[in-house]
Coordinates of N, CA and C in Angstrom, one line a residue:
M1 N 123.0 109.5 108.2 CA 122.0 108.4 107.5 C 123.2 107.4 106.9
L2 N 123.8 108.5 105.7 CA 125.4 107.6 105.0 C 126.0 107.0 106.2
K3 N 126.6 107.9 107.0 CA 127.3 107.3 107.5 C 127.3 105.8 108.5
L4 N 125.7 105.8 108.8 CA 125.0 104.6 109.8 C 125.0 103.8 108.5
A5 N 124.4 103.8 107.5 CA 124.4 102.8 106.5 C 125.6 102.7 105.8
I6 N 126.6 103.2 105.9 CA 128.3 102.5 105.7 C 128.4 101.6 106.5
L7 N 128.3 101.8 107.7 CA 129.2 101.2 109.1 C 128.1 99.9 109.1
G8 N 126.7 100.5 108.7 CA 125.9 99.3 109.0 C 125.9 98.2 107.8
F9 N 126.8 98.4 106.4 CA 126.8 97.3 105.1 C 128.1 97.3 105.6
L10 N 128.7 97.5 106.3 CA 130.2 96.9 106.5 C 130.9 96.3 107.7
Y11 N 129.6 96.4 108.8 CA 129.7 95.6 109.8 C 129.0 94.0 109.3
D12 N 128.2 94.1 108.4 CA 127.9 92.9 108.0 C 128.8 92.0 106.9
Q13 N 129.8 93.0 106.4 CA 130.9 92.4 105.6 C 131.7 92.9 104.9
P14 N 132.9 92.8 104.6 CA 133.9 94.0 104.1 C 133.3 94.2 102.5
L15 N 133.7 95.1 101.7 CA 133.0 95.7 100.4 C 134.0 96.8 99.9
H16 N 133.7 96.0 98.5 CA 134.1 97.5 97.5 C 133.4 98.3 97.4
G17 N 134.4 99.7 97.1 CA 133.7 100.9 97.1 C 132.2 100.9 96.4
Y18 N 132.4 99.8 95.1 CA 131.1 100.2 93.9 C 130.2 98.8 94.4
E19 N 130.3 98.2 95.6 CA 129.3 97.1 96.0 C 129.0 97.7 97.3
L20 N 129.6 98.3 97.8 CA 128.6 99.6 98.9 C 127.8 100.4 98.1
R21 N 128.2 101.2 97.4 CA 127.4 101.9 96.6 C 125.6 101.3 96.3
H22 N 126.3 100.0 96.1 CA 125.5 98.9 95.2 C 124.4 99.3 96.2
H23 N 124.6 98.9 97.4 CA 124.0 98.5 98.8 C 123.3 99.3 99.1
L24 N 124.1 100.7 99.1 CA 123.1 101.9 99.8 C 122.4 102.6 98.7
A25 N 122.2 102.2 97.4 CA 121.4 102.5 96.2 C 120.2 101.6 96.7
A26 N 119.9 100.5 97.2 CA 119.1 99.7 96.9 C 118.4 99.9 98.5
L27 N 119.0 100.5 99.8 CA 118.4 100.8 100.6 C 117.7 102.2 100.9
T28 N 118.4 103.1 99.9 CA 118.0 104.5 99.9 C 116.6 105.0 98.8
G29 N 117.2 103.8 97.6 CA 116.1 103.8 96.4 C 116.7 105.3 95.9
H30 N 115.5 105.9 95.2 CA 115.4 106.7 94.9 C 115.2 107.8 95.0
V31 N 114.7 108.0 96.8 CA 114.4 108.8 97.7 C 115.4 109.7 97.8
R32 N 116.9 109.3 97.9 CA 117.9 109.7 98.7 C 119.2 109.0 97.6
P33 N 119.0 109.6 96.2 CA 120.5 108.9 95.7 C 121.7 109.8 95.9
I34 N 122.7 108.7 95.8 CA 123.9 108.9 96.6 C 125.0 109.2 95.7
S35 N 125.8 110.1 95.2 CA 126.5 110.2 94.1 C 127.8 109.7 94.6
D36 N 128.8 109.8 94.0 CA 130.1 109.4 94.0 C 130.9 110.9 95.1
G37 N 130.6 111.8 94.2 CA 131.0 112.8 95.2 C 130.7 113.3 96.7
T38 N 129.3 112.4 96.7 CA 128.8 112.4 98.2 C 129.6 110.8 99.2
L39 N 129.4 109.8 98.5 CA 129.8 108.7 99.3 C 131.7 108.5 99.3
Y40 N 132.4 108.9 98.5 CA 133.5 108.9 98.5 C 134.2 109.8 99.4
P41 N 134.1 110.7 99.6 CA 134.2 111.7 100.6 C 133.8 111.1 101.9
A42 N 132.9 110.4 102.6 CA 132.3 110.3 103.3 C 133.1 109.0 103.8
I43 N 133.8 108.3 103.1 CA 134.9 107.1 103.1 C 136.1 107.5 103.6
K44 N 136.2 108.5 102.8 CA 137.6 109.1 103.3 C 137.6 109.6 104.8
R45 N 136.3 110.2 105.6 CA 136.4 110.9 106.7 C 136.4 109.4 107.4
L46 N 135.5 108.3 107.5 CA 135.4 107.5 108.1 C 136.6 107.0 108.1
E47 N 137.2 106.9 107.3 CA 138.9 105.9 107.1 C 139.9 107.0 108.2
S48 N 139.7 108.2 107.7 CA 140.4 109.4 108.6 C 140.1 109.2 110.3
D49 N 138.9 109.1 110.6 CA 138.6 108.8 111.5 C 138.9 107.4 112.4
G50 N 139.4 106.7 111.5 CA 139.8 105.3 112.2 C 138.6 104.6 112.3
L51 N 137.2 104.8 111.7 CA 136.3 103.1 111.7 C 136.1 102.7 110.8
L52 N 137.1 102.9 109.7 CA 137.1 101.9 109.1 C 138.4 101.5 108.0
V53 N 139.0 101.0 107.4 CA 140.3 100.7 106.7 C 140.3 100.2 105.0
R54 N 141.0 100.7 104.6 CA 140.9 99.9 103.3 C 142.1 99.1 103.1
E55 N 142.0 97.9 102.7 CA 142.9 97.1 102.0 C 143.0 96.9 100.5
T56 N 144.1 96.7 100.3 CA 144.1 96.6 98.8 C 144.4 95.0 98.4
E57 N 143.4 94.3 97.4 CA 143.6 93.3 97.1 C 144.2 92.7 95.8
P58 N 144.1 91.8 94.9 CA 144.9 92.0 93.6 C 143.8 91.6 92.9
G59 N 143.7 92.5 91.8 CA 142.6 92.4 90.7 C 142.7 91.3 90.2
S60 N 141.7 90.4 89.2 CA 141.6 89.0 89.1 C 141.9 89.9 87.5
A61 N 141.8 90.7 86.6 CA 142.4 91.2 85.3 C 142.6 92.6 85.3
A62 N 142.5 93.1 86.4 CA 142.6 94.6 85.9 C 143.2 95.0 87.4
A63 N 143.4 96.4 87.2 CA 144.4 96.9 88.2 C 143.8 96.5 90.2
P64 N 144.5 96.4 91.1 CA 143.9 96.0 92.3 C 142.6 96.8 92.8
R65 N 141.9 95.9 93.7 CA 140.7 96.7 94.1 C 140.9 97.1 95.6
H66 N 140.3 97.9 96.4 CA 140.3 98.3 97.3 C 139.3 97.7 98.2
T67 N 139.1 96.9 99.0 CA 138.1 96.4 100.3 C 137.9 97.5 101.4
L68 N 136.8 97.8 101.8 CA 136.4 98.5 103.4 C 136.2 97.6 104.0
H69 N 137.0 97.4 105.3 CA 136.4 96.8 106.7 C 136.3 98.1 107.8
L70 N 135.4 97.1 108.5 CA 135.2 97.8 109.6 C 136.3 97.9 110.5
T71 N 136.4 99.0 111.7 CA 137.3 98.3 112.8 C 136.7 98.5 114.0
A72 N 137.6 98.0 114.5 CA 137.0 98.2 116.4 C 136.0 99.1 116.5
A73 N 136.6 100.4 116.4 CA 136.2 101.8 116.8 C 135.0 102.1 115.9
G74 N 135.1 101.1 114.2 CA 133.8 101.3 113.6 C 132.9 101.0 113.8
R75 N 132.9 99.6 114.4 CA 131.3 98.9 114.8 C 130.9 99.3 116.7
D76 N 132.3 99.8 117.2 CA 131.5 100.8 118.8 C 131.0 101.9 118.2
A77 N 131.1 102.8 116.8 CA 130.4 103.9 116.5 C 128.9 103.3 116.3
L78 N 129.1 102.2 115.5 CA 127.7 101.8 114.7 C 126.8 101.7 116.1
L79 N 127.5 100.7 117.0 CA 126.8 100.0 118.1 C 126.0 101.2 118.8
H80 N 127.3 102.3 119.4 CA 126.7 103.4 119.9 C 125.4 104.1 119.3
H81 N 125.3 104.4 117.8 CA 124.5 105.1 117.0 C 123.2 104.4 117.2
L82 N 123.2 103.2 117.0 CA 122.0 102.1 116.9 C 121.4 102.5 118.9
R83 N 122.3 102.7 119.6 CA 121.2 102.3 121.0 C 120.8 103.6 121.2
T84 N 121.8 105.1 120.6 CA 120.9 106.4 120.7 C 120.7 107.0 119.5
P85 N 119.7 106.6 118.7 CA 119.8 107.5 117.6 C 119.3 108.9 117.7
E86 N 119.5 110.0 117.0 CA 119.0 111.1 117.3 C 117.7 111.4 117.2
Q87 N 117.0 112.5 117.3 CA 115.7 112.5 117.4 C 114.8 112.5 115.7
L88 N 116.0 112.8 115.3 CA 115.9 113.3 113.8 C 115.3 111.5 113.2
D89 N 116.5 110.7 113.3 CA 116.7 109.5 113.1 C 115.5 108.9 113.3
I90 N 114.8 109.1 114.6 CA 113.2 108.3 114.7 C 112.2 108.7 114.0
S91 N 112.2 110.4 114.0 CA 110.9 111.1 113.5 C 111.0 110.8 111.9
D92 N 112.1 110.8 111.1 CA 112.2 111.0 109.4 C 111.8 109.8 109.2
E93 N 111.0 109.1 108.1 CA 110.9 107.8 107.9 C 112.1 107.2 107.3
N94 N 112.8 108.2 106.2 CA 113.9 107.6 105.5 C 115.2 107.1 106.3
R95 N 115.7 108.0 107.4 CA 116.4 107.7 108.7 C 116.4 106.7 109.3
W96 N 114.6 106.9 109.7 CA 114.2 105.6 110.5 C 114.4 104.1 109.9
F97 N 114.0 103.9 108.7 CA 114.6 103.0 108.1 C 115.7 102.4 108.0
T98 N 116.8 103.1 107.6 CA 118.4 102.9 108.0 C 118.6 102.9 109.3
V99 N 117.8 103.4 110.1 CA 118.4 102.6 112.0 C 117.9 101.6 112.0
L100 N 116.3 100.9 111.3 CA 115.6 99.6 111.4 C 116.9 98.4 111.1
A101 N 117.4 99.2 109.4 CA 117.9 98.2 108.6 C 119.2 97.6 109.0
F102 N 119.7 98.1 110.3 CA 120.8 97.5 111.4 C 120.5 97.3 112.3
L103 N 119.4 97.6 113.2 CA 119.2 97.4 114.4 C 119.3 95.7 115.4
R104 N 119.2 95.2 114.3 CA 119.3 93.6 114.4 C 121.1 93.8 114.9
H105 N 122.0 94.5 114.7 CA 123.6 94.2 115.5 C 123.3 94.5 116.8
L106 N 122.2 95.2 117.1 CA 122.3 95.2 118.8 C 122.0 94.0 119.1
D107 N 122.6 93.1 120.3 CA 122.6 91.8 120.5 C 121.1 92.0 121.6
D108 N 121.5 93.3 122.3 CA 120.6 92.9 124.0 C 119.0 93.4 123.4
P109 N 117.7 92.5 123.3 CA 116.5 92.6 122.9 C 115.9 93.8 123.5
A110 N 116.5 94.1 125.2 CA 116.3 95.4 125.9 C 116.6 96.6 124.8
E111 N 117.7 96.8 124.4 CA 118.2 97.8 123.6 C 117.6 97.9 122.3
Q112 N 117.0 96.8 121.8 CA 116.3 97.1 120.9 C 114.8 97.6 121.0
A113 N 114.9 96.9 122.0 CA 113.4 97.7 122.4 C 113.1 99.1 122.8
A114 N 114.3 99.6 123.5 CA 114.2 100.8 123.6 C 113.9 101.5 122.5
V115 N 115.0 101.2 121.2 CA 115.1 102.3 120.5 C 113.2 102.3 119.7
L116 N 113.0 101.0 119.4 CA 111.4 100.8 119.3 C 110.3 102.0 119.7
R117 N 111.0 101.8 121.3 CA 109.5 102.5 122.0 C 109.8 104.0 121.5
R118 N 110.7 104.4 121.2 CA 111.0 105.6 120.8 C 110.1 106.2 119.7
R119 N 110.3 105.3 118.8 CA 109.6 105.2 117.2 C 108.0 105.2 117.5
L120 N 107.6 104.3 118.8 CA 106.4 104.3 119.0 C 105.7 105.6 119.8
A121 N 106.6 105.9 120.6 CA 106.0 107.4 121.1 C 106.0 108.3 120.2
F122 N 107.1 108.3 119.3 CA 106.8 109.4 118.4 C 105.5 109.0 117.5
L123 N 105.4 108.2 116.7 CA 103.8 107.8 116.1 C 102.5 107.9 117.0
N124 N 103.0 107.9 118.4 CA 101.4 108.2 118.9 C 100.9 109.4 119.5
E125 N 102.0 110.6 119.0 CA 101.6 111.8 119.0 C 101.1 112.8 118.0
P126 N 100.2 113.6 118.0 CA 99.1 113.5 117.5 C 99.9 114.7 116.2
A127 N 100.1 114.5 115.0 CA 100.8 114.9 113.7 C 99.8 115.2 112.6
S128 N 100.2 115.8 111.8 CA 99.5 115.9 110.2 C 100.4 116.8 109.5
F129 N 100.2 116.7 108.4 CA 100.8 118.0 107.0 C 100.4 118.9 107.6
F130 N 99.1 118.9 107.7 CA 98.2 120.2 107.6 C 97.8 120.6 109.0
Y131 N 97.9 121.9 109.0 CA 97.7 122.7 110.4 C 96.3 123.8 110.4
A132 N 95.2 123.9 110.7 CA 94.5 124.8 111.2 C 94.5 125.6 112.7
D133 N 94.6 126.8 112.9 CA 94.5 127.4 114.0 C 95.7 126.7 115.0
G134 N 96.6 125.6 114.9 CA 97.4 125.1 115.7 C 97.2 123.6 115.7
R135 N 96.1 123.4 115.3 CA 95.7 121.7 115.4 C 95.9 121.2 114.3
P136 N 96.3 119.9 114.2 CA 96.5 118.9 113.1 C 95.1 118.3 112.8
L137 N 95.1 118.5 111.3 CA 93.9 117.9 110.6 C 94.4 117.0 110.2
R138 N 92.6 116.5 110.4 CA 92.9 114.8 109.6 C 92.3 115.0 108.1
A139 N 92.4 114.0 107.8 CA 91.8 113.6 106.2 C 90.4 113.9 105.8
E140 N 89.4 113.6 106.9 CA 88.1 114.1 107.1 C 88.1 115.4 107.1
D141 N 88.8 116.4 107.4 CA 88.8 118.0 107.6 C 88.7 118.3 106.6
L142 N 89.3 117.7 105.6 CA 89.7 118.5 104.2 C 89.0 118.0 103.2
S143 N 88.8 118.9 102.4 CA 87.5 119.0 101.2 C 88.5 118.5 99.6
D144 N 89.6 119.3 99.7 CA 91.0 118.7 98.9 C 91.3 117.2 98.9
P145 N 91.1 116.7 98.0 CA 90.9 115.4 97.6 C 92.6 114.5 97.9
F146 N 93.2 115.2 97.1 CA 94.8 115.3 97.4 C 95.4 115.4 98.4
R147 N 95.1 116.7 99.0 CA 95.7 116.2 100.3 C 95.3 115.2 101.7
S148 N 93.9 115.3 101.2 CA 93.2 114.4 101.8 C 93.7 113.4 101.8
G149 N 94.0 112.5 100.6 CA 94.9 111.6 99.9 C 96.1 110.9 100.6
I150 N 96.9 112.5 101.0 CA 98.5 112.5 101.9 C 97.8 111.7 103.1
L151 N 97.1 112.5 104.0 CA 96.6 112.4 104.8 C 96.2 110.5 105.4
R152 N 95.5 110.2 104.2 CA 94.7 108.8 104.4 C 96.0 107.8 104.1
I153 N 97.2 108.0 102.9 CA 98.0 106.9 103.2 C 99.1 107.3 104.0
A154 N 99.2 108.6 105.0 CA 100.1 108.4 105.7 C 99.4 108.1 107.0
R155 N 98.1 107.9 107.3 CA 97.1 107.1 108.7 C 97.8 105.7 108.2
A156 N 97.2 105.5 106.9 CA 97.4 103.5 107.0 C 98.7 103.4 106.7
T157 N 99.6 103.7 106.8 CA 101.2 103.5 107.0 C 101.7 103.6 108.4
T158 N 101.2 104.3 109.0 CA 101.4 104.6 110.3 C 100.6 103.5 111.0
Q159 N 98.9 103.0 110.5 CA 98.4 102.1 111.5 C 99.6 101.0 111.4
A160 N 99.8 100.3 110.2 CA 100.7 99.2 110.0 C 102.1 98.9 110.6
E161 N 102.7 100.5 110.6 CA 103.8 100.5 111.6 C 103.8 100.0 112.9
L162 N 102.4 100.7 113.3 CA 102.3 100.6 115.0 C 101.7 99.2 115.0
S163 N 101.3 98.7 114.3 CA 100.9 97.3 114.2 C 101.9 95.9 114.7
W164 N 103.3 96.8 113.5 CA 104.4 95.8 113.6 C 105.1 96.1 114.4
L165 N 105.2 97.2 115.2 CA 106.1 97.8 116.0 C 105.4 97.2 117.5
T166 N 104.0 97.1 117.7 CA 103.4 96.1 118.7 C 103.9 94.6 119.0
D167 N 103.7 94.2 117.8 CA 104.0 92.9 117.8 C 105.6 92.6 117.7
T168 N 106.3 93.2 117.4 CA 108.0 93.1 117.8 C 108.4 93.3 119.2
L169 N 107.4 94.1 119.6 CA 107.8 94.8 121.2 C 107.6 93.4 122.1
A170 N 106.5 93.3 121.5 CA 105.8 91.8 122.4 C 106.9 90.7 122.3
D171 N 107.7 90.2 121.4 CA 108.6 89.4 121.0 C 109.8 89.5 121.8
L172 N 110.4 91.0 121.5 CA 111.5 91.3 122.1 C 110.9 91.3 123.5
D173 N 109.6 91.4 124.1 CA 110.1 91.4 125.8 C 110.0 90.2 126.4
R174 N 109.7 89.0 125.5 CA 109.6 87.9 126.0 C 110.9 87.5 126.3

């Protein structure tokens, strides 16, 4: 997720490290905060892999600043990941939101639609947070109001996403 988000934000525009961190925090929010101890080693790995470069700019009143730029290989890596996200990127909501945040970078509506269809197929599979005898439980099956609440909230969220997916796929298929 972090690699995809870094590449995606740098696809949009070159950024300084602190600007990138701000964008990442806005995307992941409180769910998965990203520390400097995670971000900067990830940037160094992407730089070593030739996916981004660091350019030094003179500072206005302080030390020089380093701006991160995506390379052609970085663009290719981003587009490849968007075309062929891992199953966890499809099934995990936070990872899915990261894919969605940058899916517009695929120029081909058919490629975008193919990714959305994978998510649609995942959402249409019977699932629950709670099971009995190997079958998924519904909110109505539970007497625990808190577990029932989890399932009701998840159902509402899923229904909203299914509606959005259906509408968006219809637009992309035109």
